[in-house]
XYZ file of C-alpha atoms in Angstrom:
338
model
C 78.321 -131.137 -150.824
C 81.281 -130.775 -153.048
C 83.693 -127.840 -153.160
C 82.400 -126.910 -156.631
C 78.825 -126.796 -155.470
C 79.679 -124.729 -152.401
C 81.779 -122.248 -154.417
C 78.872 -122.042 -156.841
C 76.781 -120.823 -153.899
C 79.608 -118.532 -152.776
C 79.768 -116.830 -156.110
C 75.975 -116.368 -156.123
C 76.254 -114.797 -152.683
C 79.020 -112.467 -153.804
C 76.983 -111.423 -156.929
C 73.950 -110.688 -154.782
C 75.641 -108.997 -151.879
C 78.594 -107.157 -153.469
C 76.472 -105.741 -156.271
C 78.396 -107.460 -159.023
C 75.146 -108.107 -160.863
C 73.036 -104.982 -161.200
C 70.482 -106.784 -163.368
C 68.590 -109.470 -161.373
C 68.669 -111.692 -164.434
C 72.452 -111.698 -164.215
C 72.337 -113.658 -160.966
C 70.752 -116.652 -162.790
C 72.703 -119.771 -162.126
C 73.483 -120.305 -165.823
C 75.674 -117.190 -165.695
C 77.792 -118.505 -162.784
C 81.267 -119.880 -162.994
C 82.216 -123.014 -161.111
C 85.398 -122.656 -159.076
C 87.413 -125.355 -157.394
C 89.362 -124.315 -154.263
C 92.151 -126.578 -153.138
C 91.959 -130.377 -153.285
C 89.849 -131.111 -150.185
C 86.528 -132.886 -150.644
C 85.305 -132.667 -147.078
C 81.798 -131.256 -146.473
C 81.915 -127.450 -146.239
C 80.583 -126.084 -142.953
C 80.523 -122.315 -143.532
C 81.540 -119.419 -145.742
C 82.476 -115.949 -144.388
C 83.484 -112.893 -146.366
C 85.984 -110.686 -144.462
C 85.364 -106.900 -144.089
C 87.924 -106.220 -146.841
C 85.418 -107.594 -149.352
C 87.795 -109.927 -151.141
C 88.927 -112.444 -148.559
C 86.648 -115.500 -148.220
C 87.001 -117.966 -145.348
C 85.915 -121.547 -146.086
C 85.595 -124.028 -143.202
C 85.015 -127.771 -143.557
C 84.192 -130.879 -141.549
C 86.615 -133.448 -140.080
C 88.868 -130.753 -138.516
C 90.052 -129.619 -141.929
C 91.820 -126.217 -141.764
C 89.996 -123.022 -142.547
C 90.996 -121.951 -146.063
C 91.683 -118.256 -146.613
C 90.815 -117.486 -150.263
C 91.385 -114.393 -152.297
C 88.253 -114.077 -154.510
C 90.128 -111.940 -157.083
C 91.891 -115.084 -158.360
C 90.286 -117.846 -156.130
C 93.725 -118.807 -154.723
C 94.144 -120.190 -151.254
C 96.517 -117.696 -149.653
C 96.896 -119.594 -146.359
C 95.165 -121.971 -143.986
C 94.243 -121.748 -140.283
C 94.356 -124.980 -138.247
C 91.395 -125.911 -136.096
C 90.854 -128.809 -133.634
C 87.748 -130.307 -132.106
C 85.304 -129.589 -134.943
C 84.237 -132.944 -136.543
C 81.158 -131.211 -138.087
C 83.268 -128.188 -139.021
C 83.081 -124.755 -137.329
C 80.731 -121.876 -138.158
C 83.072 -118.957 -138.726
C 82.270 -115.238 -138.214
C 84.692 -112.321 -138.564
C 84.613 -109.295 -136.295
C 83.562 -105.902 -137.666
C 87.103 -104.823 -138.459
C 88.493 -108.281 -139.211
C 90.834 -108.577 -136.303
C 89.201 -111.670 -134.760
C 87.447 -114.807 -135.891
C 84.620 -116.350 -133.844
C 84.312 -120.131 -134.235
C 81.154 -121.998 -133.223
C 81.005 -125.776 -132.944
C 78.492 -127.445 -135.205
C 76.843 -130.750 -134.519
C 76.670 -133.284 -137.306
C 73.219 -134.219 -136.021
C 71.313 -131.948 -133.690
C 68.364 -133.828 -132.133
C 67.124 -130.918 -129.984
C 65.246 -129.053 -132.746
C 63.384 -126.757 -130.356
C 66.378 -125.004 -128.901
C 70.016 -124.420 -129.797
C 72.331 -126.507 -127.673
C 75.054 -124.898 -125.729
C 78.225 -125.320 -127.662
C 81.889 -124.394 -127.621
C 82.962 -121.050 -128.983
C 86.573 -120.129 -129.789
C 88.053 -116.686 -130.444
C 91.092 -116.549 -132.835
C 93.421 -113.802 -133.799
C 93.006 -113.599 -137.621
C 96.490 -112.353 -138.467
C 98.290 -115.196 -136.645
C 95.552 -117.845 -136.538
C 96.267 -118.234 -132.789
C 93.491 -119.246 -130.348
C 93.021 -116.438 -127.764
C 90.474 -118.108 -125.525
C 87.574 -120.586 -125.480
C 84.072 -120.454 -124.011
C 83.154 -123.966 -123.162
C 79.313 -123.715 -123.220
C 77.224 -120.844 -124.510
C 73.999 -120.455 -126.518
C 75.227 -117.492 -128.560
C 78.354 -115.272 -128.642
C 78.896 -111.946 -130.405
C 81.945 -109.641 -130.729
C 81.224 -105.950 -130.153
C 81.563 -103.664 -133.205
C 84.531 -101.843 -131.636
C 86.281 -105.189 -131.058
C 87.068 -104.332 -127.447
C 84.598 -106.735 -125.860
C 82.545 -109.906 -126.435
C 79.065 -110.889 -125.275
C 78.232 -114.554 -124.403
C 74.747 -115.831 -123.593
C 75.352 -118.271 -120.758
C 72.454 -119.446 -118.637
C 70.367 -116.510 -117.548
C 73.242 -114.086 -118.047
C 74.883 -112.171 -120.905
C 78.548 -112.299 -119.855
C 80.630 -109.374 -121.040
C 84.278 -110.272 -121.637
C 87.229 -108.126 -122.666
C 89.273 -108.680 -125.796
C 91.766 -110.032 -126.545
C 92.178 -111.714 -123.030
C 88.629 -112.949 -122.517
C 88.418 -111.784 -118.880
C 84.945 -111.239 -117.470
C 83.979 -107.586 -117.095
C 80.352 -107.685 -116.126
C 77.039 -109.482 -116.494
C 73.569 -108.556 -117.739
C 70.910 -110.660 -116.037
C 68.063 -111.781 -118.405
C 65.419 -113.994 -116.771
C 64.077 -116.932 -118.812
C 66.718 -116.492 -121.553
C 66.671 -118.666 -124.659
C 69.187 -118.987 -127.444
C 69.935 -115.733 -129.345
C 71.381 -112.294 -128.971
C 72.369 -109.366 -131.208
C 74.368 -106.192 -130.752
C 73.529 -102.880 -132.412
C 76.216 -101.467 -134.810
C 76.997 -98.641 -132.412
C 77.480 -101.141 -129.643
C 74.986 -99.393 -127.306
C 72.155 -101.936 -127.346
C 71.880 -105.694 -126.994
C 68.770 -107.683 -127.927
C 68.180 -111.034 -126.142
C 65.529 -113.722 -126.760
C 63.669 -115.206 -123.790
C 60.468 -116.895 -122.765
C 57.588 -114.505 -122.049
C 55.902 -113.703 -118.789
C 52.155 -113.153 -118.672
C 52.495 -109.368 -118.177
C 54.791 -109.198 -121.179
C 52.307 -111.215 -123.322
C 49.568 -108.789 -122.409
C 51.495 -106.042 -124.233
C 51.221 -108.015 -127.474
C 48.166 -106.904 -129.527
C 47.454 -110.354 -131.016
C 47.525 -111.963 -127.525
C 45.330 -109.534 -125.589
C 42.054 -111.233 -126.542
C 43.434 -114.725 -127.046
C 42.951 -116.368 -123.703
C 43.283 -119.840 -125.193
C 46.622 -118.985 -126.736
C 48.077 -117.675 -123.511
C 49.158 -120.991 -122.006
C 50.907 -122.392 -125.079
C 52.528 -119.058 -125.773
C 54.030 -119.110 -122.276
C 55.357 -122.650 -122.889
C 56.410 -122.711 -126.549
C 56.951 -119.189 -127.772
C 59.458 -116.393 -127.234
C 59.893 -112.658 -126.994
C 62.811 -110.293 -127.346
C 64.028 -107.644 -124.825
C 66.515 -104.839 -125.450
C 69.103 -103.817 -122.874
C 71.452 -100.843 -122.487
C 75.031 -102.132 -122.762
C 76.546 -99.383 -120.559
C 74.567 -100.215 -117.429
C 72.762 -103.435 -118.294
C 69.331 -101.933 -117.675
C 66.250 -102.970 -119.637
C 65.301 -100.534 -122.395
C 62.090 -102.383 -123.242
C 60.496 -105.616 -124.573
C 59.273 -105.737 -128.180
C 55.460 -106.102 -128.198
C 55.375 -109.146 -130.443
C 55.420 -112.900 -129.946
C 57.762 -115.223 -131.910
C 58.375 -118.880 -132.377
C 61.746 -120.480 -131.421
C 64.300 -117.762 -132.224
C 67.439 -119.182 -133.844
C 69.277 -116.032 -134.835
C 69.010 -112.238 -134.711
C 70.930 -109.352 -136.236
C 70.811 -105.596 -136.720
C 71.092 -103.943 -140.090
C 74.373 -101.993 -140.686
C 72.640 -98.689 -139.938
C 70.960 -100.140 -136.745
C 67.498 -99.015 -137.872
C 66.147 -102.580 -138.142
C 66.429 -105.735 -136.089
C 65.968 -109.063 -137.949
C 64.632 -112.023 -136.001
C 64.558 -115.466 -137.510
C 62.268 -118.065 -135.819
C 60.715 -121.454 -136.537
C 57.759 -123.121 -134.831
C 58.372 -125.364 -131.848
C 57.560 -128.900 -132.996
C 55.218 -129.362 -130.047
C 53.200 -126.282 -130.831
C 50.060 -126.964 -132.980
C 51.011 -130.590 -133.348
C 49.596 -132.546 -136.228
C 49.994 -129.955 -138.931
C 51.693 -131.013 -142.155
C 54.222 -128.205 -141.874
C 55.531 -129.345 -138.506
C 55.701 -133.022 -139.460
C 57.932 -132.245 -142.393
C 61.747 -132.683 -142.188
C 62.151 -128.934 -142.327
C 59.817 -126.349 -140.857
C 58.865 -123.107 -142.509
C 60.670 -120.257 -140.820
C 60.362 -116.514 -141.120
C 62.642 -113.556 -140.659
C 60.596 -110.804 -138.887
C 61.560 -107.121 -138.968
C 61.531 -104.673 -136.069
C 62.013 -100.929 -136.394
C 64.707 -99.564 -134.030
C 65.040 -97.822 -131.670
C 61.257 -97.547 -131.418
C 60.987 -101.387 -131.158
C 57.975 -101.431 -133.412
C 57.253 -104.802 -134.950
C 56.806 -104.334 -138.751
C 54.665 -106.496 -140.998
C 57.590 -107.339 -143.292
C 58.859 -110.883 -143.343
C 61.134 -113.194 -145.350
C 60.517 -116.941 -145.652
C 62.870 -119.930 -145.585
C 62.433 -123.645 -145.444
C 65.688 -124.339 -143.590
C 65.878 -125.057 -139.829
C 68.786 -122.748 -139.210
C 69.679 -120.749 -142.358
C 72.476 -118.351 -142.866
C 71.303 -114.830 -143.687
C 73.366 -111.938 -144.957
C 72.636 -108.238 -145.776
C 74.478 -106.164 -148.348
C 76.207 -102.953 -147.183
C 73.234 -100.738 -148.118
C 70.890 -103.138 -146.289
C 68.343 -103.024 -149.104
C 68.838 -106.656 -150.012
C 68.783 -109.786 -147.829
C 70.189 -113.120 -148.960
C 68.626 -116.091 -147.138
C 69.498 -119.742 -147.427
C 66.670 -122.221 -147.947
C 65.982 -125.794 -149.093
C 63.918 -127.276 -151.893
C 63.202 -130.933 -151.914
C 65.674 -133.595 -150.664
C 69.155 -132.193 -150.018
C 68.746 -129.313 -152.479
C 69.811 -125.805 -151.534
C 68.680 -122.407 -152.781
C 69.667 -118.841 -152.078
C 66.743 -116.345 -151.997
C 67.264 -112.599 -152.330
C 64.659 -110.198 -150.823
C 63.982 -106.487 -150.919
C 64.280 -105.556 -147.246
C 62.028 -102.465 -147.556
C 59.039 -104.314 -148.934
C 59.665 -107.999 -148.264
C 59.365 -108.734 -151.986
C 61.213 -111.713 -153.500
């Protein structure tokens, strides 16, 4: 993937998410401008737009530095050195932009049915200095107020203070899996986990499906919501999901988005699961009622990046088409329409 191709995708993302193109036809690729950033040709790992709306972070493979780009003129204003990321880091900015959260990427991930535990690193954005590292975690999120951080480690969500990384408390979540999300007000945390039989009995589609009970216990997942203040369970969403790769709340906190893909051992032999990429779906849950809505967004990428605009009425979702071809789909979040 060349810098020109990645920046082509970046500009499409900006047009879709920053509202630069009011007419959907204006986002057509023929209207895009190709931009070259710097002289590095390494494979790009991730793109992250800072909260200021004009600073773009571009990370790359082979321990190349993170490039800080001003999108007003596409100039590299500075670089941030990284170490130990041969596949390049995934980079996420905190809500106010004070911190960067780096996640190690594997060049080849052979465990397609669960995210591996990986290294996470917290950086001070202003100085580029590493504050602390979490050696092995499934998922890590920085709280909206930037005062704490939540790490999914084993069957615990570890709460750490910022900027020192000291452990404050733990929220115990039995049968945890790979994903968590924090509500915009910082009061709720959603965690994916394997279901128990009593939990499955709350799911309408499972109540009369005795044959589906055993494989659901083994191959599928559910999501529970906890109160951050005391770590107590608020409730479990009455819906069953495939392998959950990522979750996120809308900016207003009225929706929880859950992206999942089928376990490769579940319903073996179907054409969809034998393909190089499996069809995934982003499901929608109304919050705080925890009602599973029948609105979904499709992608053909094992672990796509998804982004909402500020109004949360548009969702940009990465996908694939054919061999090594990438597309960016934009959906209406209220209706699920493409």
